[in-house]
Coordinates of C-alpha atoms in Angstrom, one line a residue:
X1 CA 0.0 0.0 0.0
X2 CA 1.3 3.5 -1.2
X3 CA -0.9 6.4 0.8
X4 CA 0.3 9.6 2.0
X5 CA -3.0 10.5 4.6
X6 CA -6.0 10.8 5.0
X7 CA -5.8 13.7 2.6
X8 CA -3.1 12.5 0.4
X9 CA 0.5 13.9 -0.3
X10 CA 1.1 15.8 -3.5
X11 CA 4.6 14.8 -3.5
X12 CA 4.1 10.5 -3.1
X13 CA 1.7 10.9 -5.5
X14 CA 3.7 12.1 -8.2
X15 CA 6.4 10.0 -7.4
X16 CA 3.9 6.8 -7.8
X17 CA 1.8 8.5 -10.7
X18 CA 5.6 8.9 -13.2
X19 CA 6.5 5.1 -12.6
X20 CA 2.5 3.6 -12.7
X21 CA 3.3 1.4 -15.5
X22 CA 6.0 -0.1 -13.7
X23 CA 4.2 -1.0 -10.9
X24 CA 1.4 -2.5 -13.4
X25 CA 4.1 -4.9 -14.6
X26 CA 5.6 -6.2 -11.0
X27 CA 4.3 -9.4 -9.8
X28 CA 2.6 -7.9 -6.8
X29 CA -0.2 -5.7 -6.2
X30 CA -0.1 -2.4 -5.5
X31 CA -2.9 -0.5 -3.4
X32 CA -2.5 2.9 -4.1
X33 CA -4.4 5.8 -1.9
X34 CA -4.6 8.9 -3.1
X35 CA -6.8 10.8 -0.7
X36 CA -9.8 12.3 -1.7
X37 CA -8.6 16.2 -2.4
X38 CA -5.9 14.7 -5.4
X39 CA -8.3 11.4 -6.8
X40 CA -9.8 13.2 -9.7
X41 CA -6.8 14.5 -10.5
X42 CA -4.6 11.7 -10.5
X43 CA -7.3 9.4 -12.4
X44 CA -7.7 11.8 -15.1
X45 CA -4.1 11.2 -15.7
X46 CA -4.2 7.6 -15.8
X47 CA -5.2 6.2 -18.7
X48 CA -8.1 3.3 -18.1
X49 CA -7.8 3.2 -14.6
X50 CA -10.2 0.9 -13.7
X51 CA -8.5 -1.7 -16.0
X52 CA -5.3 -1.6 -14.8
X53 CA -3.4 -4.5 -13.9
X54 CA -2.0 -5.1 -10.4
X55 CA -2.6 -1.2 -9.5
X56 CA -5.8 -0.5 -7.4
X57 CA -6.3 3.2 -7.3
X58 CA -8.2 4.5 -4.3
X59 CA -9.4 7.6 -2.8
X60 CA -9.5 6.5 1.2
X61 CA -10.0 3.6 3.2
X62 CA -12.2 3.6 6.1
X63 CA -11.7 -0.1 7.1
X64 CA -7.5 0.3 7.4
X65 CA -7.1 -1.9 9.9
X66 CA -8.3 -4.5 7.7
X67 CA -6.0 -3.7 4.9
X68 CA -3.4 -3.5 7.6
X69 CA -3.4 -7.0 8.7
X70 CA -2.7 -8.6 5.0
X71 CA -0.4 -6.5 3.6
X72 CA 3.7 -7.1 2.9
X73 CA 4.8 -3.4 3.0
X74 CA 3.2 0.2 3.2
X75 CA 4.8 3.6 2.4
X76 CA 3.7 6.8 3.5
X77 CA 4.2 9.3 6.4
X78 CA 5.2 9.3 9.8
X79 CA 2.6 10.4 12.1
X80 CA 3.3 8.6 16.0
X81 CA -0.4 7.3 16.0
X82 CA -0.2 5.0 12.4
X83 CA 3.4 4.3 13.3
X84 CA 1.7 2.9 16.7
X85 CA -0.7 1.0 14.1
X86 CA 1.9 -0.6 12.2
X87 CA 4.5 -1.5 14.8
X88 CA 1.5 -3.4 16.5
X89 CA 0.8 -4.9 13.7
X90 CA 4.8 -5.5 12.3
X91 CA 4.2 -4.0 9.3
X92 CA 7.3 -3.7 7.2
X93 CA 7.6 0.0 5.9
X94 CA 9.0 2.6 3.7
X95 CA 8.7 6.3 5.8
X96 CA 8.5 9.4 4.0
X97 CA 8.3 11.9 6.7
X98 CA 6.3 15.3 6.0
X99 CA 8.8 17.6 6.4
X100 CA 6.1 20.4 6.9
X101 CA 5.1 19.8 10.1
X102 CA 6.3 21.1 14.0
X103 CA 10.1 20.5 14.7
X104 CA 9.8 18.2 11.4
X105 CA 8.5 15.5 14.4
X106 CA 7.8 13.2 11.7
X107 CA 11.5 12.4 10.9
X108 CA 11.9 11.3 14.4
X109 CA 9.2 9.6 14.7
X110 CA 10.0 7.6 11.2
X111 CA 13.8 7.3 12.7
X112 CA 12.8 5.6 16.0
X113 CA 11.7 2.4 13.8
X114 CA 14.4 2.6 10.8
X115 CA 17.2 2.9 12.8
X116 CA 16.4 0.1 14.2
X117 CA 15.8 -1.9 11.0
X118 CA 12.3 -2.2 10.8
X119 CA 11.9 0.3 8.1
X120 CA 13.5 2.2 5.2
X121 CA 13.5 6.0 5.5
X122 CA 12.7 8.3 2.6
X123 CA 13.1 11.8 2.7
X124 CA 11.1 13.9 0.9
X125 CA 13.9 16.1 -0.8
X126 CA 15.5 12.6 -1.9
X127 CA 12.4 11.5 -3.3
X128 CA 11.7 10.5 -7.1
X129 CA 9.4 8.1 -8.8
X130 CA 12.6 5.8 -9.6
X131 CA 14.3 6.0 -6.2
X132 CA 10.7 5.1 -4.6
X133 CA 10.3 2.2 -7.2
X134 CA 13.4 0.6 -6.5
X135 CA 12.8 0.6 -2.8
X136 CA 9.5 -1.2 -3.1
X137 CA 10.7 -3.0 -5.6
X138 CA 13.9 -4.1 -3.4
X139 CA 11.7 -4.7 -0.2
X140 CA 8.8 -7.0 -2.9
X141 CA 11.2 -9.3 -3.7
X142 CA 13.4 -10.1 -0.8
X143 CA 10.9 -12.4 1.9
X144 CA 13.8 -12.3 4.3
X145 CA 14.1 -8.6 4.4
X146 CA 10.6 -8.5 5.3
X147 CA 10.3 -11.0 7.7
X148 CA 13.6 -9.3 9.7
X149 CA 11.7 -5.7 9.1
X150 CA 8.2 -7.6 10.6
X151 CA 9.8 -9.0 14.0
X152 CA 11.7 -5.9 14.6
X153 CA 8.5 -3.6 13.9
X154 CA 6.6 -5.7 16.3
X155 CA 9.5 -5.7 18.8
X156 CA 9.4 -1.8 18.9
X157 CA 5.3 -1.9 19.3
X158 CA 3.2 -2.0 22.2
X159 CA 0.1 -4.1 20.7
X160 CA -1.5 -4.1 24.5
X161 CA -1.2 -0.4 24.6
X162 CA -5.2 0.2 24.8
X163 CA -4.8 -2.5 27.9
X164 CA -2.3 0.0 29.2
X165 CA -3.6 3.1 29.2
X166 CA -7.3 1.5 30.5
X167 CA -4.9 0.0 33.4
X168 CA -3.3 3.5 34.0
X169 CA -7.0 5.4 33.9
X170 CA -8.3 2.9 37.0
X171 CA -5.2 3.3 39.4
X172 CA -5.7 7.1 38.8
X173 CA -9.5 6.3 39.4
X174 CA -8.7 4.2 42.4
X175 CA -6.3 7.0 43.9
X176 CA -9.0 9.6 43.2
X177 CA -11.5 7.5 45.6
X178 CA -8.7 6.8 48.1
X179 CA -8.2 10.9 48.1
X180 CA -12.1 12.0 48.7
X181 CA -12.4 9.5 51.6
X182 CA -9.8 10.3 53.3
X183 CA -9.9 14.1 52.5
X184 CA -13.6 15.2 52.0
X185 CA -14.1 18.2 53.8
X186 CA -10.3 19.6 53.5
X187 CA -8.9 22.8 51.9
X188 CA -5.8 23.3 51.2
X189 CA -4.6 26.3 50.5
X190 CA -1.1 27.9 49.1
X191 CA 0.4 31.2 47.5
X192 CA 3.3 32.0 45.3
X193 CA 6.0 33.9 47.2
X194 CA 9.2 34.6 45.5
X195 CA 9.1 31.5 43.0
X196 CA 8.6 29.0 46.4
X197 CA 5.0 27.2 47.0
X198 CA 4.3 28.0 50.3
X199 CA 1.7 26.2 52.8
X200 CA -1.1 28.5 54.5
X201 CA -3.8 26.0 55.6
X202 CA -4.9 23.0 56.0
X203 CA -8.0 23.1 57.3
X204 CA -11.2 20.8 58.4
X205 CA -14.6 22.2 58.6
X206 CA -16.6 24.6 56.3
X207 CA -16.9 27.8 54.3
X208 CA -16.5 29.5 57.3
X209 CA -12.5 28.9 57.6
X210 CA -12.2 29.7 53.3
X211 CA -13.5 33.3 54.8
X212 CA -10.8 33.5 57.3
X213 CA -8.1 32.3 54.8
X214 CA -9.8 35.0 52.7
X215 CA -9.2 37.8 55.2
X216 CA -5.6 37.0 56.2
X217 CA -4.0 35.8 52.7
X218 CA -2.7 37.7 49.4
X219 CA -4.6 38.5 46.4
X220 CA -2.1 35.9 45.0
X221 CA -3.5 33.1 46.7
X222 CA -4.7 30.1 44.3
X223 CA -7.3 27.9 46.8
X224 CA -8.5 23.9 45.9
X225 CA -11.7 23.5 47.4
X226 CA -13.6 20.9 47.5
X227 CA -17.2 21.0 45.6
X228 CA -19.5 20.7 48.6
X229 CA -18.3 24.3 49.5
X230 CA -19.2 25.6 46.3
X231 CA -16.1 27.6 45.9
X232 CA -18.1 30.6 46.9
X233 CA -16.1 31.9 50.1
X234 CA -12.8 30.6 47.5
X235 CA -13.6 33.0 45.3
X236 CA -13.4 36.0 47.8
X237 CA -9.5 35.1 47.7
X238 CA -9.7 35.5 43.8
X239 CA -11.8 35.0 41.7
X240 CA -9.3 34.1 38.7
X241 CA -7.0 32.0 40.6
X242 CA -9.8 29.4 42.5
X243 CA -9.5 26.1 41.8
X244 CA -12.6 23.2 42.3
X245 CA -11.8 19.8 42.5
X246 CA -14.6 16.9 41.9
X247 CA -16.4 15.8 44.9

């Protein structure tokens, strides 16, 4: 599979769309996603693209997962959730990192798998229909290559990961619970002063001590109050800097 998004990348689809009738003469098939913005465009250029041979031309896929599962290699970018996908999954693959995103985070992301083995990196500036054809081309016919890419990708992937973060998420729960029974009724209160948190209160009881904290502390202050108080007396402290946690 060749796909560069959801939304497609002008760049791998050029690269794809000057060598097509190479890749209708190899003896594998090629899935290539176009994303929906470039499809028109890129069929008009192909002559009788439904007919031809060992070249599907798609739009999107909605159901990747399943296209995930059976395939030998996919090219395309580097965002950290589909590499998560496909090192899960041990896909063997060819990264192209965008090189138009935030601290070009894509390259590192792509570089945390292929220095390792378990893909081939392609940047974008060395990218051309031939050099991309001979990498697929390389990777197609070489089922030891894959198979090394495959157990490294999986070695590198945390396929539980969901598992994980559901297990994270009910400790967190459990130390929420722990926290309201032994703390219901408490305030705690601090202020800023000179770059140092500093403790004011702890207190036990009702609205009535917030007031007093109220009275004696600095505009500053920054109060967590529980919910049963209503953060009413709180926000005589400041209203800007009052806190409520969940009952």
């Amino acid at each position: 599979m060749i796909s560069g998004g959801s939304r497609g990348a002008e760049p791998i689809n050029e690269a794809v769309l000057s060598m097509i009738k190479k890749y209708e003469e190899a003896d594998y098939e090629v899935v290539f996603v176009t994303g929906n913005k470039h499809y028109e465009t890129i069929k008009n250029q192909i002559e009788n693209v439904e007919q031809l041979k060992n070249v599907h031309v798609l739009p999107f896929i909605n159901n990747m997962p399943q296209y995930l599962v059976n395939m030998d290699l996919f090219v395309g970018r580097s965002g950290a959730t589909f590499l998560a996908e496909v090192t899960a999954l041990g896909v063997p693959c060819i990264l192209i990192p965008s090189p138009y995103v935030t601290a070009n985070h894509q390259e590192y992301n792509a570089r945390s798998l292929t220095d390792h083995g378990g893909g081939v990196l392609l940047l974008e500036k060395e990218l051309t229909g031939e050099r991309l054809y001979q990498e697929i081309d390389r990777i197609m016919k070489d089922c030891q290559l894959r198979l090394n890419m495959q157990n490294t990708s999986k070695q590198l992937g945390i396929p539980d990961a969901a598992h994980r973060l559901i297990n994270v998420m009910n400790e967190i729960i459990e130390e929420i619970q722990k926290l309201k029974e032994e703390r219901n009724a408490v305030i705690l209160a601090h202020y800023y002063v000179d770059g140092v948190i500093q403790d004011i209160a702890d207190y036990l009881g009702d609205s009535y001590y917030l007031s007093k904290i109220a009275v004696s502390c600095p505009q500053d202050v920054i109060v967590f109050a529980g919910v049963e108080f209503m953060g009413e007396s709180a926000k005589l402290l400041n209203p800007n800097k009052t806190v409520l946690m969940p009952d």
